[in-house]
Coordinates of N, CA, C and O in Angstrom, one line a residue:
X1 N 0.8 -1.2 0.0 CA 0.0 0.0 0.0 C 0.9 1.2 0.0 O 1.8 1.4 0.8
X2 N 0.6 2.2 -0.9 CA 1.4 3.4 -0.9 C 0.9 4.4 0.2 O -0.2 4.3 0.7
X3 N 1.8 5.3 0.5 CA 1.5 6.2 1.6 C 0.2 7.0 1.3 O -0.6 7.2 2.2
X4 N 0.0 7.3 0.0 CA -1.2 8.0 -0.3 C -2.5 7.2 0.0 O -3.6 7.8 0.1
X5 N -2.4 5.9 0.1 CA -3.5 5.1 0.3 C -3.8 4.7 1.8 O -4.7 4.0 2.1
X6 N -2.9 5.2 2.7 CA -3.0 4.8 4.1 C -4.1 5.8 4.7 O -3.9 7.0 4.7
X7 N -5.2 5.2 5.2 CA -6.2 6.0 5.8 C -5.8 6.5 7.2 O -5.3 5.7 8.0
X8 N -6.1 7.7 7.5 CA -5.8 8.2 8.9 C -7.0 8.0 9.8 O -6.9 7.4 10.9
X9 N -8.2 8.3 9.3 CA -9.4 8.1 10.1 C -9.9 6.6 9.9 O -9.6 6.0 8.9
X10 N -10.6 6.1 10.9 CA -11.1 4.8 10.9 C -12.6 4.8 10.6 O -13.2 5.8 10.7
X11 N -13.1 3.6 10.3 CA -14.5 3.5 10.1 C -15.2 3.4 11.5 O -16.4 3.4 11.6
X12 N -14.4 3.3 12.6 CA -14.9 3.2 13.9 C -14.4 4.4 14.8 O -13.4 4.2 15.5
X13 N -15.0 5.6 14.7 CA -14.5 6.7 15.5 C -14.7 6.4 17.0 O -15.5 5.5 17.4
X14 N -14.0 7.1 17.8 CA -14.2 7.0 19.3 C -15.6 7.4 19.7 O -16.3 8.0 18.9
X15 N -16.0 6.9 20.9 CA -17.3 7.2 21.4 C -17.5 8.5 22.1 O -18.1 8.6 23.1
X16 N -16.9 9.5 21.5 CA -17.0 10.9 22.0 C -15.6 11.3 22.7 O -14.6 10.8 22.2
X17 N -15.7 12.1 23.6 CA -14.5 12.6 24.3 C -14.8 12.8 25.8 O -16.0 12.9 26.2
X18 N -13.8 12.8 26.6 CA -13.9 13.0 28.0 C -13.2 14.4 28.4 O -12.1 14.6 27.9
X19 N -13.9 15.2 29.1 CA -13.3 16.4 29.6 C -13.2 16.3 31.2 O -14.3 16.3 31.8
X20 N -12.0 16.2 31.7 CA -11.8 16.2 33.1 C -11.5 17.6 33.6 O -10.5 18.2 33.0
X21 N -12.2 18.1 34.5 CA -11.9 19.5 34.9 C -11.9 19.6 36.5 O -12.3 18.6 37.1
X22 N -11.5 20.6 37.0 CA -11.4 20.9 38.4 C -10.3 22.0 38.6 O -9.7 22.4 37.7
X23 N -10.2 22.4 39.8 CA -9.2 23.5 40.1 C -7.8 22.9 40.1 O -7.7 21.6 40.2
X24 N -6.8 23.7 40.0 CA -5.4 23.2 40.1 C -5.2 22.3 41.3 O -5.6 22.7 42.4
X25 N -4.6 21.2 41.2 CA -4.4 20.3 42.3 C -5.5 19.2 42.5 O -5.4 18.4 43.4
X26 N -6.5 19.3 41.6 CA -7.7 18.3 41.8 C -7.3 17.0 41.2 O -8.1 16.0 41.5
X27 N -6.2 16.8 40.5 CA -5.8 15.5 40.0 C -6.1 15.3 38.5 O -6.1 14.2 38.0
X28 N -6.5 16.4 37.8 CA -6.9 16.3 36.4 C -5.9 15.5 35.5 O -6.2 14.6 34.9
X29 N -4.7 16.0 35.5 CA -3.6 15.4 34.6 C -3.3 14.0 35.0 O -3.2 13.1 34.1
X30 N -3.2 13.7 36.3 CA -2.9 12.3 36.7 C -4.0 11.4 36.4 O -3.8 10.3 35.9
X31 N -5.2 11.8 36.7 CA -6.4 10.9 36.4 C -6.6 10.8 34.9 O -6.9 9.7 34.4
X32 N -6.4 11.9 34.2 CA -6.6 11.8 32.7 C -5.7 10.8 32.1 O -6.1 10.0 31.2
X33 N -4.4 10.8 32.5 CA -3.4 9.9 32.0 C -3.8 8.5 32.3 O -3.7 7.5 31.5
X34 N -4.2 8.3 33.6 CA -4.6 6.9 34.0 C -5.8 6.4 33.4 O -6.0 5.2 33.0
X35 N -6.8 7.3 33.1 CA -8.0 7.0 32.4 C -7.7 6.6 31.0 O -8.2 5.5 30.5
X36 N -6.9 7.4 30.3 CA -6.6 7.1 28.9 C -5.8 5.7 28.8 O -6.0 5.0 27.9
X37 N -5.0 5.4 29.8 CA -4.2 4.2 29.8 C -5.1 2.9 29.9 O -4.7 1.8 29.6
X38 N -6.4 3.1 30.4 CA -7.3 2.0 30.5 C -7.9 1.5 29.1 O -8.4 0.5 29.0
X39 N -7.7 2.4 28.1 CA -8.3 2.1 26.8 C -7.2 1.6 25.8 O -6.1 2.0 25.9
X40 N -7.6 0.8 24.9 CA -6.7 0.2 23.9 C -6.2 1.3 23.0 O -5.1 1.3 22.5
X41 N -7.1 2.3 22.7 CA -6.7 3.4 21.8 C -7.2 4.7 22.4 O -8.4 4.9 22.5
X42 N -6.3 5.6 22.9 CA -6.7 6.8 23.5 C -5.6 7.8 23.4 O -4.5 7.5 23.1
X43 N -6.0 9.1 23.7 CA -5.0 10.2 23.7 C -5.3 11.1 24.9 O -6.5 11.4 25.2
X44 N -4.3 11.5 25.6 CA -4.4 12.4 26.8 C -4.0 13.8 26.2 O -2.9 14.0 25.8
X45 N -4.9 14.7 26.3 CA -4.7 16.1 25.8 C -4.6 17.0 27.0 O -5.7 17.3 27.6
X46 N -3.4 17.3 27.4 CA -3.2 18.2 28.6 C -3.2 19.6 28.1 O -2.2 20.1 27.4
X47 N -4.2 20.4 28.4 CA -4.3 21.7 27.9 C -3.2 22.7 28.4 O -2.8 23.5 27.6
X48 N -2.6 22.5 29.5 CA -1.5 23.3 30.0 C -0.3 23.1 29.0 O 0.4 24.0 28.7
X49 N -0.1 21.8 28.5 CA 0.9 21.6 27.5 C 0.7 22.4 26.2 O 1.6 22.8 25.5
X50 N -0.6 22.5 25.8 CA -0.9 23.3 24.6 C -0.5 24.8 24.9 O 0.0 25.4 23.9
X51 N -0.7 25.3 26.1 CA -0.3 26.7 26.4 C 1.2 26.8 26.2 O 1.7 27.8 25.8
X52 N 1.9 25.8 26.7 CA 3.4 25.8 26.6 C 3.9 25.8 25.2 O 5.1 26.1 25.0
X53 N 3.1 25.5 24.2 CA 3.5 25.5 22.8 C 3.8 26.9 22.3 O 4.5 27.2 21.4
X54 N 3.2 27.9 23.0 CA 3.3 29.3 22.6 C 4.8 29.7 23.0 O 5.1 29.7 24.2
X55 N 5.6 30.0 22.0 CA 7.0 30.4 22.3 C 7.1 31.8 22.7 O 7.9 32.2 23.6
X56 N 6.3 32.7 22.1 CA 6.5 34.1 22.4 C 5.1 34.7 22.5 O 4.2 34.4 21.6
X57 N 4.8 35.5 23.5 CA 3.5 36.1 23.7 C 2.5 35.4 24.5 O 1.3 35.8 24.6
X58 N 2.9 34.2 25.0 CA 2.0 33.4 25.8 C 1.7 34.1 27.1 O 2.5 34.7 27.8
X59 N 0.4 34.1 27.6 CA 0.0 34.7 28.8 C -0.8 33.6 29.6 O -1.8 33.2 29.1
X60 N -0.3 33.3 30.8 CA -1.1 32.4 31.7 C -2.1 33.2 32.4 O -2.0 34.3 32.7
X61 N -3.2 32.5 32.8 CA -4.2 33.2 33.6 C -3.7 33.7 34.9 O -2.7 33.2 35.4
X62 N -4.3 34.8 35.4 CA -3.9 35.4 36.6 C -5.1 35.8 37.4 O -6.1 36.1 36.8
X63 N -5.0 35.8 38.7 CA -6.2 36.2 39.5 C -6.6 37.6 39.3 O -7.8 38.0 39.5
X64 N -5.7 38.5 38.8 CA -6.0 39.9 38.6 C -6.9 40.1 37.4 O -7.4 41.2 37.2
X65 N -7.0 39.1 36.5 CA -7.7 39.2 35.3 C -6.8 39.8 34.2 O -6.0 40.7 34.5
X66 N -6.8 39.2 33.0 CA -6.0 39.7 31.9 C -6.7 39.3 30.7 O -6.9 38.1 30.4
X67 N -7.1 40.3 29.9 CA -8.0 40.0 28.7 C -7.2 39.1 27.7 O -7.8 38.2 27.1
X68 N -5.9 39.3 27.5 CA -5.2 38.5 26.6 C -5.0 37.0 27.1 O -5.2 36.1 26.4
X69 N -4.8 36.9 28.4 CA -4.7 35.5 29.0 C -6.1 34.8 28.9 O -6.1 33.6 28.5
X70 N -7.2 35.6 29.0 CA -8.5 35.0 28.9 C -8.7 34.5 27.4 O -9.3 33.5 27.2
X71 N -8.3 35.3 26.5 CA -8.4 35.0 25.1 C -7.6 33.7 24.8 O -8.1 32.8 24.1
X72 N -6.4 33.6 25.4 CA -5.6 32.4 25.2 C -6.2 31.1 25.9 O -5.9 30.0 25.4
X73 N -7.0 31.3 26.9 CA -7.7 30.2 27.5 C -8.6 29.5 26.5 O -8.6 28.3 26.3
X74 N -9.3 30.4 25.7 CA -10.2 29.9 24.7 C -9.4 29.4 23.5 O -9.8 28.4 22.8
X75 N -8.3 30.0 23.2 CA -7.4 29.5 22.1 C -6.9 28.1 22.4 O -7.0 27.2 21.5
X76 N -6.5 27.8 23.6 CA -6.0 26.5 23.9 C -7.1 25.5 24.0 O -7.0 24.3 23.6
X77 N -8.3 25.9 24.4 CA -9.5 25.1 24.4 C -9.9 24.7 23.0 O -10.2 23.5 22.7
X78 N -9.8 25.7 22.1 CA -10.1 25.4 20.7 C -9.1 24.4 20.1 O -9.5 23.4 19.4
X79 N -7.8 24.5 20.4 CA -6.8 23.6 20.0 C -7.0 22.2 20.6 O -6.8 21.2 19.9
X80 N -7.4 22.2 21.8 CA -7.7 20.9 22.4 C -8.9 20.2 21.7 O -8.9 19.0 21.5
X81 N -9.9 21.0 21.3 CA -11.0 20.4 20.6 C -10.6 19.9 19.2 O -11.1 18.8 18.8
X82 N -9.8 20.7 18.5 CA -9.3 20.2 17.2 C -8.5 18.9 17.3 O -8.8 18.0 16.6
X83 N -7.7 18.8 18.3 CA -6.9 17.6 18.6 C -7.9 16.4 18.9 O -7.8 15.3 18.4
X84 N -8.8 16.7 19.8 CA -9.8 15.7 20.3 C -10.6 15.2 19.1 O -10.8 14.0 18.9
X85 N -11.1 16.1 18.2 CA -11.9 15.6 17.1 C -11.0 14.8 16.1 O -11.5 13.8 15.6
X86 N -9.8 15.2 15.9 CA -8.9 14.5 15.1 C -8.6 13.1 15.6 O -8.6 12.1 14.9
X87 N -8.2 13.0 16.9 CA -7.9 11.7 17.5 C -9.2 10.8 17.5 O -9.1 9.6 17.2
X88 N -10.3 11.4 17.8 CA -11.6 10.7 17.8 C -11.9 10.1 16.5 O -12.3 8.9 16.4
X89 N -11.7 10.9 15.4 CA -12.0 10.4 14.1 C -11.1 9.2 13.7 O -11.4 8.3 12.9
X90 N -9.9 9.2 14.3 CA -8.9 8.1 14.0 C -9.1 7.0 15.0 O -8.3 6.0 15.0
X91 N -10.2 7.0 15.8 CA -10.5 5.9 16.7 C -9.8 5.9 18.0 O -9.9 4.9 18.8
X92 N -9.3 7.0 18.4 CA -8.6 7.2 19.8 C -9.6 8.0 20.7 O -10.0 9.1 20.3
X93 N -9.9 7.5 21.8 CA -10.7 8.2 22.8 C -9.9 9.4 23.3 O -8.9 9.2 24.0
X94 N -10.3 10.6 23.1 CA -9.6 11.8 23.6 C -10.0 12.1 25.1 O -11.2 12.1 25.4
X95 N -9.0 12.2 25.9 CA -9.3 12.6 27.3 C -8.5 13.9 27.5 O -7.3 14.0 27.5
X96 N -9.4 15.0 27.7 CA -8.8 16.3 27.8 C -8.8 16.7 29.3 O -9.8 16.4 30.0
X97 N -7.8 17.3 29.8 CA -7.8 17.9 31.1 C -7.5 19.4 31.1 O -6.6 19.8 30.4
X98 N -8.4 20.1 31.7 CA -8.3 21.6 31.7 C -9.0 22.1 32.9 O -10.0 21.5 33.4
X99 N -8.6 23.3 33.4 CA -9.2 24.0 34.5 C -10.4 24.8 33.8 O -10.2 25.7 33.1
X100 N -11.6 24.3 34.1 CA -12.8 24.9 33.5 C -13.7 25.2 34.7 O -14.2 24.3 35.3
X101 N -13.8 26.5 35.0 CA -14.6 26.9 36.2 C -15.8 27.8 35.8 O -16.7 28.0 36.6
X102 N -15.8 28.3 34.6 CA -16.9 29.2 34.1 C -17.8 28.5 33.1 O -17.4 27.7 32.3
X103 N -19.1 28.8 33.2 CA -20.1 28.2 32.3 C -19.7 28.5 30.9 O -19.8 27.7 30.0
X104 N -19.3 29.7 30.6 CA -19.0 30.1 29.2 C -17.8 29.3 28.6 O -17.8 28.9 27.4
X105 N -16.9 28.9 29.4 CA -15.7 28.1 29.0 C -16.2 26.7 28.7 O -15.8 26.1 27.7
X106 N -17.1 26.1 29.5 CA -17.6 24.8 29.3 C -18.5 24.8 28.0 O -18.4 23.9 27.2
X107 N -19.3 25.9 27.9 CA -20.1 26.0 26.7 C -19.3 26.1 25.4 O -19.7 25.6 24.4
X108 N -18.1 26.7 25.5 CA -17.2 26.8 24.4 C -16.8 25.4 24.0 O -16.8 25.0 22.8
X109 N -16.4 24.5 25.0 CA -16.1 23.1 24.7 C -17.2 22.4 24.0 O -17.1 21.7 23.0
X110 N -18.4 22.6 24.6 CA -19.6 21.9 24.0 C -19.8 22.3 22.5 O -20.2 21.5 21.7
X111 N -19.7 23.6 22.2 CA -20.0 24.1 20.9 C -18.9 23.7 19.9 O -19.1 23.6 18.7
X112 N -17.6 23.6 20.4 CA -16.5 23.4 19.5 C -16.2 21.9 19.2 O -15.8 21.6 18.1
X113 N -16.4 21.1 20.2 CA -16.2 19.6 19.9 C -17.3 19.1 19.0 O -18.5 19.3 19.3
X114 N -16.9 18.4 18.0 CA -17.9 17.9 17.0 C -17.9 16.4 16.9 O -18.8 15.8 16.2
X115 N -17.0 15.7 17.5 CA -16.8 14.3 17.3 C -17.6 13.3 18.2 O -17.1 12.3 18.5
X116 N -18.8 13.7 18.6 CA -19.6 12.8 19.5 C -19.8 13.4 20.8 O -19.5 14.6 21.1
X117 N -20.4 12.7 21.7 CA -20.8 13.2 23.0 C -19.5 13.6 23.9 O -18.5 13.0 23.8
X118 N -19.7 14.7 24.6 CA -18.7 15.1 25.5 C -19.0 14.7 26.9 O -20.0 15.1 27.5
X119 N -18.2 13.8 27.5 CA -18.4 13.3 28.9 C -17.7 14.3 29.8 O -16.5 14.2 29.8
X120 N -18.4 15.1 30.5 CA -17.8 16.1 31.4 C -17.8 15.6 32.8 O -18.8 15.1 33.3
X121 N -16.6 15.7 33.4 CA -16.4 15.2 34.8 C -15.7 16.2 35.6 O -14.6 16.7 35.2
X122 N -16.2 16.6 36.7 CA -15.6 17.6 37.6 C -15.0 16.8 38.7 O -15.7 16.1 39.5
X123 N -13.7 17.0 38.9 CA -13.0 16.4 40.0 C -13.0 17.4 41.1 O -12.5 18.6 40.9
X124 N -13.5 17.1 42.3 CA -13.8 18.1 43.3 C -13.3 17.5 44.7 O -14.1 17.2 45.5
X125 N -12.0 17.5 44.9 CA -11.5 17.0 46.2 C -11.6 18.1 47.3 O -11.3 17.8 48.5
X126 N -12.0 19.3 46.9 CA -12.0 20.4 47.9 C -10.8 21.2 47.8 O -9.7 20.7 47.4
X127 N -10.9 22.5 48.1 CA -9.8 23.4 48.0 C -8.6 23.1 48.9 O -7.4 23.2 48.5
X128 N -8.9 22.6 50.1 CA -7.8 22.3 51.0 C -7.0 21.1 50.5 O -5.7 21.1 50.6
X129 N -7.6 20.1 50.0 CA -6.9 18.9 49.5 C -6.2 19.3 48.2 O -5.0 18.8 48.0
X130 N -6.7 20.1 47.4 CA -6.1 20.5 46.2 C -4.8 21.3 46.5 O -3.7 21.1 45.9
X131 N -4.9 22.2 47.5 CA -3.7 22.9 48.0 C -2.6 22.0 48.5 O -1.4 22.1 48.2
X132 N -3.0 21.0 49.3 CA -2.1 20.0 49.8 C -1.4 19.3 48.7 O -0.2 19.1 48.7
X133 N -2.1 18.9 47.7 CA -1.5 18.2 46.5 C -0.6 19.1 45.7 O 0.5 18.7 45.3
X134 N -1.0 20.4 45.6 CA -0.1 21.4 44.9 C 1.2 21.5 45.6 O 2.3 21.6 44.9
X135 N 1.2 21.5 46.9 CA 2.4 21.7 47.7 C 3.3 20.4 47.6 O 4.5 20.5 47.8
X136 N 2.7 19.3 47.3 CA 3.5 18.0 47.3 C 4.0 17.7 45.9 O 4.8 16.7 45.8
X137 N 3.7 18.4 44.9 CA 4.1 17.9 43.5 C 5.2 18.8 43.0 O 5.5 19.9 43.5
X138 N 5.8 18.2 41.9 CA 7.0 18.9 41.3 C 6.5 20.2 40.5 O 7.2 21.1 40.5
X139 N 5.3 20.1 40.0 CA 4.8 21.2 39.2 C 4.3 22.3 40.2 O 3.1 22.3 40.6
X140 N 5.1 23.2 40.6 CA 4.8 24.2 41.7 C 4.0 25.3 41.1 O 4.4 25.9 40.1
X141 N 3.0 25.7 41.7 CA 2.2 26.9 41.4 C 2.7 28.0 42.2 O 2.9 27.9 43.4
X142 N 2.7 29.2 41.6 CA 3.2 30.4 42.3 C 2.0 31.1 42.9 O 2.1 32.1 43.6
X143 N 0.8 30.7 42.5 CA -0.5 31.4 42.9 C -1.4 30.4 43.5 O -1.5 29.2 43.1
X144 N -2.0 30.9 44.6 CA -3.1 30.0 45.2 C -4.4 30.2 44.5 O -5.0 31.3 44.5
X145 N -4.8 29.1 43.8 CA -6.0 29.1 43.0 C -7.2 28.5 43.7 O -8.2 28.3 43.1
X146 N -7.1 28.3 45.0 CA -8.2 27.6 45.7 C -9.5 28.4 45.6 O -10.6 27.8 45.7
X147 N -9.4 29.7 45.4 CA -10.7 30.5 45.3 C -11.5 30.1 44.1 O -12.7 30.4 44.1
X148 N -10.9 29.4 43.2 CA -11.7 29.0 42.0 C -12.7 27.9 42.4 O -13.7 27.7 41.6
X149 N -12.5 27.3 43.5 CA -13.5 26.3 43.9 C -14.9 26.9 44.1 O -15.9 26.3 43.7
X150 N -15.0 28.1 44.7 CA -16.3 28.7 44.8 C -16.9 29.1 43.5 O -18.1 28.8 43.3
X151 N -16.1 29.6 42.6 CA -16.7 30.0 41.3 C -17.1 28.7 40.5 O -18.2 28.7 39.9
X152 N -16.3 27.7 40.6 CA -16.7 26.4 39.9 C -18.0 25.8 40.5 O -18.8 25.4 39.7
X153 N -18.1 25.8 41.8 CA -19.3 25.2 42.4 C -20.5 26.1 42.0 O -21.6 25.5 41.9
X154 N -20.4 27.4 41.9 CA -21.5 28.2 41.6 C -21.9 28.1 40.1 O -23.1 28.0 39.8
X155 N -20.9 28.1 39.2 CA -21.2 28.2 37.8 C -21.5 26.8 37.2 O -22.2 26.7 36.2
X156 N -20.9 25.7 37.8 CA -21.1 24.4 37.2 C -21.9 23.5 38.1 O -21.8 22.3 37.9
X157 N -22.6 24.0 39.0 CA -23.4 23.3 39.9 C -24.3 22.2 39.3 O -24.6 21.2 39.8
X158 N -24.8 22.6 38.1 CA -25.8 21.7 37.5 C -25.2 20.6 36.6 O -25.9 19.7 36.0
X159 N -23.8 20.5 36.6 CA -23.2 19.4 35.9 C -23.4 18.1 36.6 O -23.5 18.1 37.8
X160 N -23.7 17.1 35.8 CA -24.1 15.8 36.4 C -23.0 15.0 37.1 O -23.3 14.4 38.1
X161 N -21.8 15.1 36.7 CA -20.8 14.2 37.2 C -19.8 15.0 38.0 O -18.9 15.7 37.5
X162 N -19.9 14.9 39.3 CA -18.9 15.5 40.3 C -18.4 14.4 41.1 O -19.1 13.6 41.6
X163 N -17.1 14.3 41.2 CA -16.4 13.2 41.9 C -15.6 13.8 43.0 O -14.6 14.6 42.7
X164 N -15.9 13.5 44.3 CA -15.1 14.0 45.4 C -14.0 12.9 45.5 O -14.1 11.8 46.0
X165 N -12.8 13.3 45.0 CA -11.7 12.4 45.0 C -10.7 12.6 46.1 O -9.6 12.1 46.0
X166 N -11.1 13.4 47.1 CA -10.2 13.7 48.2 C -9.5 12.5 48.9 O -8.3 12.5 49.2
X167 N -10.3 11.4 49.0 CA -9.8 10.3 49.7 C -9.7 9.0 48.8 O -9.5 7.9 49.3
X168 N -9.8 9.3 47.5 CA -9.7 8.2 46.5 C -8.3 8.1 46.0 O -7.6 9.1 45.8
X169 N -7.9 6.9 45.7 CA -6.6 6.7 44.9 C -6.9 7.1 43.5 O -8.0 7.3 43.1
X170 N -5.8 7.2 42.7 CA -6.0 7.5 41.3 C -6.8 6.4 40.6 O -7.8 6.7 39.9
X171 N -6.5 5.1 40.9 CA -7.3 4.0 40.3 C -8.8 4.0 40.7 O -9.6 3.8 39.9
X172 N -9.0 4.4 42.0 CA -10.4 4.5 42.4 C -11.1 5.7 41.7 O -12.3 5.6 41.4
X173 N -10.4 6.7 41.5 CA -11.0 7.9 40.8 C -11.3 7.5 39.4 O -12.4 7.8 38.9
X174 N -10.4 6.8 38.7 CA -10.6 6.4 37.3 C -11.9 5.4 37.3 O -12.7 5.6 36.4
X175 N -12.0 4.5 38.2 CA -13.1 3.6 38.3 C -14.4 4.5 38.5 O -15.4 4.2 37.8
X176 N -14.4 5.5 39.3 CA -15.5 6.4 39.5 C -15.9 7.1 38.2 O -17.1 7.2 37.9
X177 N -14.9 7.6 37.5 CA -15.2 8.2 36.2 C -15.8 7.3 35.2 O -16.8 7.6 34.5
X178 N -15.3 6.1 35.1 CA -15.8 5.1 34.2 C -17.3 4.7 34.6 O -18.1 4.7 33.7
X179 N -17.5 4.6 35.8 CA -18.9 4.2 36.3 C -19.8 5.4 36.0 O -21.0 5.1 35.5
X180 N -19.4 6.6 36.2 CA -20.3 7.7 36.1 C -20.6 8.0 34.6 O -21.7 8.5 34.2
X181 N -19.6 7.8 33.7 CA -19.8 8.1 32.3 C -20.4 7.0 31.5 O -20.9 7.2 30.4
X182 N -20.2 5.8 32.1 CA -20.7 4.6 31.3 C -19.7 4.1 30.2 O -20.1 3.2 29.5
X183 N -18.6 4.7 30.2 CA -17.6 4.3 29.2 C -17.0 3.0 29.7 O -16.8 2.7 30.9
X184 N -16.7 2.1 28.7 CA -16.2 0.8 29.0 C -14.9 0.6 28.2 O -14.9 0.6 27.0
X185 N -13.8 0.5 28.9 CA -12.5 0.2 28.2 C -12.5 -1.1 27.5 O -13.0 -2.1 28.0
X186 N -12.0 -1.0 26.2 CA -11.8 -2.3 25.5 C -10.4 -2.8 25.8 O -9.5 -2.0 25.9
X187 N -10.3 -4.1 25.9 CA -8.9 -4.6 26.2 C -8.0 -4.3 25.1 O -8.3 -4.2 23.9
X188 N -6.7 -4.1 25.5 CA -5.7 -3.8 24.5 C -5.4 -4.9 23.6 O -5.6 -6.1 23.9

């Protein structure tokens, strides 16, 4: 078969996408990687890594508010959706992790992802547990983002899947995500 004849997309696209969200320290990246590892074909899309692709002019969110940083939040979400749709069409379950605390940000994901249902999961171990985790990890935050817990609970209160992972292991949290979403990993 010639290179021109090799199909990228499969006749069996993924069954949608998973968006794991929560405040910094809630376990999004760790759980997303572990969840993706349960599937025979999957991709972990870490939205912070997409922000790091910006070589010049990148602006991280700040508590003081920054219009350009807010624009880049949606830019990286759009890029996450493009990747998710591409991986999904190729038969890989996309698992996105991003800090989404505002309704408008979540609605952006809903409107932009086109490859099937979006399984939204909020990891909510609580602000104190998230801070404890932040202090214990290599990826050190210079800002205390625990105040986002209040905004997230107010704006996303009607989301169906909230998992209190404060006392759960990573494996137990992944089990809870699978149970709540109804997703079933296929053996590798």
